[in-house]
Amino acid sequence: MRSVILLLLALNLFGQKKIAEMWPGAQYDPAVPTIQKTLGFEVGERIASHANLMKYFEALAAAQPHRVKLVEYARTWEGRKLVVAFVGNETNIQRLPEIQANIKKLADPRQTNEAEAQRLIANLPALVMLAYGVHGNEISSPDAAMMTAYHLLASKNDKTVDAILANTVILFDPIQNPDGRDRFVHHFEIAEGLEPIANPVAAEHVEPWPNGRTNHYMVDMNRDWFAMTQPETRGRIKTLLDWYPLVFVDLHEMNGDSTYYFTPEAVPYNPHIVKSQREILVTFGRNDAKWFDQFGFRYFTREVYDAFYPGYGASWPIYYGGVAMTYENASARGLLWEKSDGTTFSFAQSVQKHFVAGIATCETAAAQRKTLLENFYQYRKSAIEEGKTEENKEYVLLRQGDTAAADKLADLLAAQGIEVRQAKDTFQVEGTTAPQGSYLISAAQPMKRMIRTFLDPDTKLEEEFLKEQERRRKKKQRDEIYDVTGWSMPIQFNVKQVISKSALHVPGDPVLPGKMPAGKLIGGKASVAYLVPWGTQASGRFLAAAFQANLRVISAGKAFTQSGRKYPNGTLILQVQDNPASVHDMVAKLVLATGAEVVAMNSSWVDDGPNYGSNLNFNLKKPNIAIIWDAPVSGASAGATAYVIERQFGYPVTRIRGRSFATADLSKFQVLIVPESIGSGLPAELGAGLRRIKDWVAGGGVIVGVGSATAFLTNAQVGLLPIQQEMLAKEPGTPAGTGPAAEPGGRRTATGVTATPAVSTPAGDGGPVAGRIFTKEEDYLKSIQNERELPDDVAGVLCKAKVDTESWIGAGAQDHVNALVSGRAIYSPIKIDRGINAAVYTGPGDLLQSGYMWEENRKQLAYKPFVVVSSEGRGLVVAFTADPNYRGYMDGLNILFLNAILRGPGVVR
């Protein structure tokens, strides 16, 4: 007992010692609540939960109401609140409404001239947003948020703090990912023992699937900014657009063997980041370095973390004219961590580094207040001028094909502060007739650089950077591309865009976020049937809702014409006589809820094509959908798939852990989704369940594999899909060769690359081999290449595929779609007698739509399958060789995926 008491005392003294050392010499006002008094532990002594963090910031706001304003801005999927805490001196906090109004005036140079801008700049503080813990298992930054806020509010006789509070208002976002944070804290606490264990193999450091990095739907929210799929991201962006903080810092953690990283970023830079932004990033980095030198902290800059992809927190604010930065800290993933060199560091020490970096950043912002405000105004002013003079003057999103996708994209752009208008009539643009309701985005507006980043078909990487990556590739070194290189939003949404070389004076109404076009019920009350033209996101929502309402639905197996209108393959037919008397009211409600277009029919006579009663049409079955859950499944893939089905289309999904398949009654399900997986261990994880799955498919089930799950379906143990993954084709025209499916983990992920070793010819028994004479260096270089290897890993790029729209899975889809191709997997087509290559990548000339792709991969992927369908007994096997739900933002692939999971069971006879 005595030893336990001494241990607890030692730990308490350790914590007290660290708080005293957080900022040596600091004097604090006892009227400001301390972390210890509020939560019962010192900073760095425990890992604060979301509830702890809320309790502390609420205590600060209650004790210091004239200097702290706490505002809730969103709720997570699990109901936890997200807040921003405004911290400043009493004068600035009292005049926050005035500050907000004036920063919005400064944001629009069309309304605010130079003289007025200078008047505003003279009196405005610089707003700084410090955002913590977007990855829930990157644990030190939220605790540093508490320490930083406390230091700014409680410090006495500190000139640095006085200058910060006089010239800035700090916006604290103390925990960006509460759901992931609490997941980590829970698993850490149940694994704790008597004392902290530094050994990285200790259970307290090793999280079970799906770990705390991501949110409820396992979305990496540091990739979600421009896509805005999650409520946390949507609320955060609205907050930024309400206040336009000029400095945004996203505080992260990296592996425990690292030091600390801060700005300036690594190359490549996005080409729409301007010179003044890059220059002031160096100013911030220099001041961070000054303080780190004073404290004796090691750091690095200009490595690993780039500023190219616009989905990062450290990227998105740049495009409205702010300065955004990533800070990365070595993580203890607990209270104590042992590095590979045998040294240890504590959680408290990592908290201190983020705290010091936060204060250093605020100091720079205070010193650069005027420059930041002037740069912001000039950034937005020059954007307008460039929009008037650059070649691309107007972006037009045609409202045709999947009109609901065009509507959603326009709404998404408007929600990010981009001015969008909807045309009242048809008009001509670059030789194309744009339908009424098409969307126009003028480049001559303050958000021009964001517009170009989001809507240009391609954003170019720096030439020198690309040369270096090709050089590294030749030496079989890992490339330095950090994330996807293709993200053009119209291409992702499969919305046709026309870029006008001249400004268009087309009358239109402004698009307001959240005001999507309503659905339409044409023809009133039907006496025979209601038709829902298939092929839009809205029609997908309608079908999901109709299933939920237990309505009976027929799906057209072929296009037909009725009353002069052509209806596509897949069109939904709800016959009045097949449904309850309430069908009319139910359909009207579903139109309002889903935004779908529905046509009432008083006759079943069709002008051309199959009648309603044709055997080409089939009754849809309300499916129970299951998805394989838990390791080794990829949490990102499983979560994004569940998100798309549940939140975009409102249909439930049953999550089944792999080990449960050995005893699960699969007869209750019609669809089973296999997400991407890490490595090749899924068959082993399923165990006896694998045989049950195969029997279930043969009995009439529909199994759908996404992305690297194709390797699972083709695995010899599984044997559900008769195609093979290809090896690298060495020379143009040379057969690619085939081999066993590679480890599906060998692909690029949101956090880097999991490498798959090349497959080479066996070396033999180690004895002598036949001698060879090299007469030139090329002979030597050729001799050291593997005879058989996989294609090189590709960062995410957008590639075009042609769809067989006459097939059941291509029904309602557009002729061409775009898939996000990542990794190295290329599959051979299925033989014509074994199945359908329902979507096939186009030829090498127009395959690549956005991003940078190795030349060998571009040539070899051409004419290879994106969607493959095969029969197994009475059941169906569907493989998407690239994930159609990647990050939840590949909306242009929704129809193909919905065909698989909502219409597929109806195809089974």
mmCIF file of N, CA, C and O in Angstrom, residues 300 363 401:
data_model
loop_
_atom_site.group_PDB
_atom_site.id
_atom_site.type_symbol
_atom_site.label_atom_id
_atom_site.label_comp_id
_atom_site.label_asym_id
_atom_site.label_seq_id
_atom_site.Cartn_x
_atom_site.Cartn_y
_atom_site.Cartn_z
ATOM 1 N N PHE A 300 11.801 20.340 -37.512
ATOM 2 C CA PHE A 300 12.177 20.358 -38.924
ATOM 3 C C PHE A 300 11.098 21.083 -39.712
ATOM 4 O O PHE A 300 9.960 21.259 -39.239
ATOM 5 N N GLU A 363 2.034 35.254 -31.259
ATOM 6 C CA GLU A 363 2.944 36.407 -31.196
ATOM 7 C C GLU A 363 3.254 36.929 -32.598
ATOM 8 O O GLU A 363 3.239 38.145 -32.849
ATOM 9 N N GLY A 401 -28.244 15.197 -67.364
ATOM 10 C CA GLY A 401 -27.777 13.931 -66.816
ATOM 11 C C GLY A 401 -28.267 13.799 -65.379
ATOM 12 O O GLY A 401 -29.471 13.878 -65.115
#
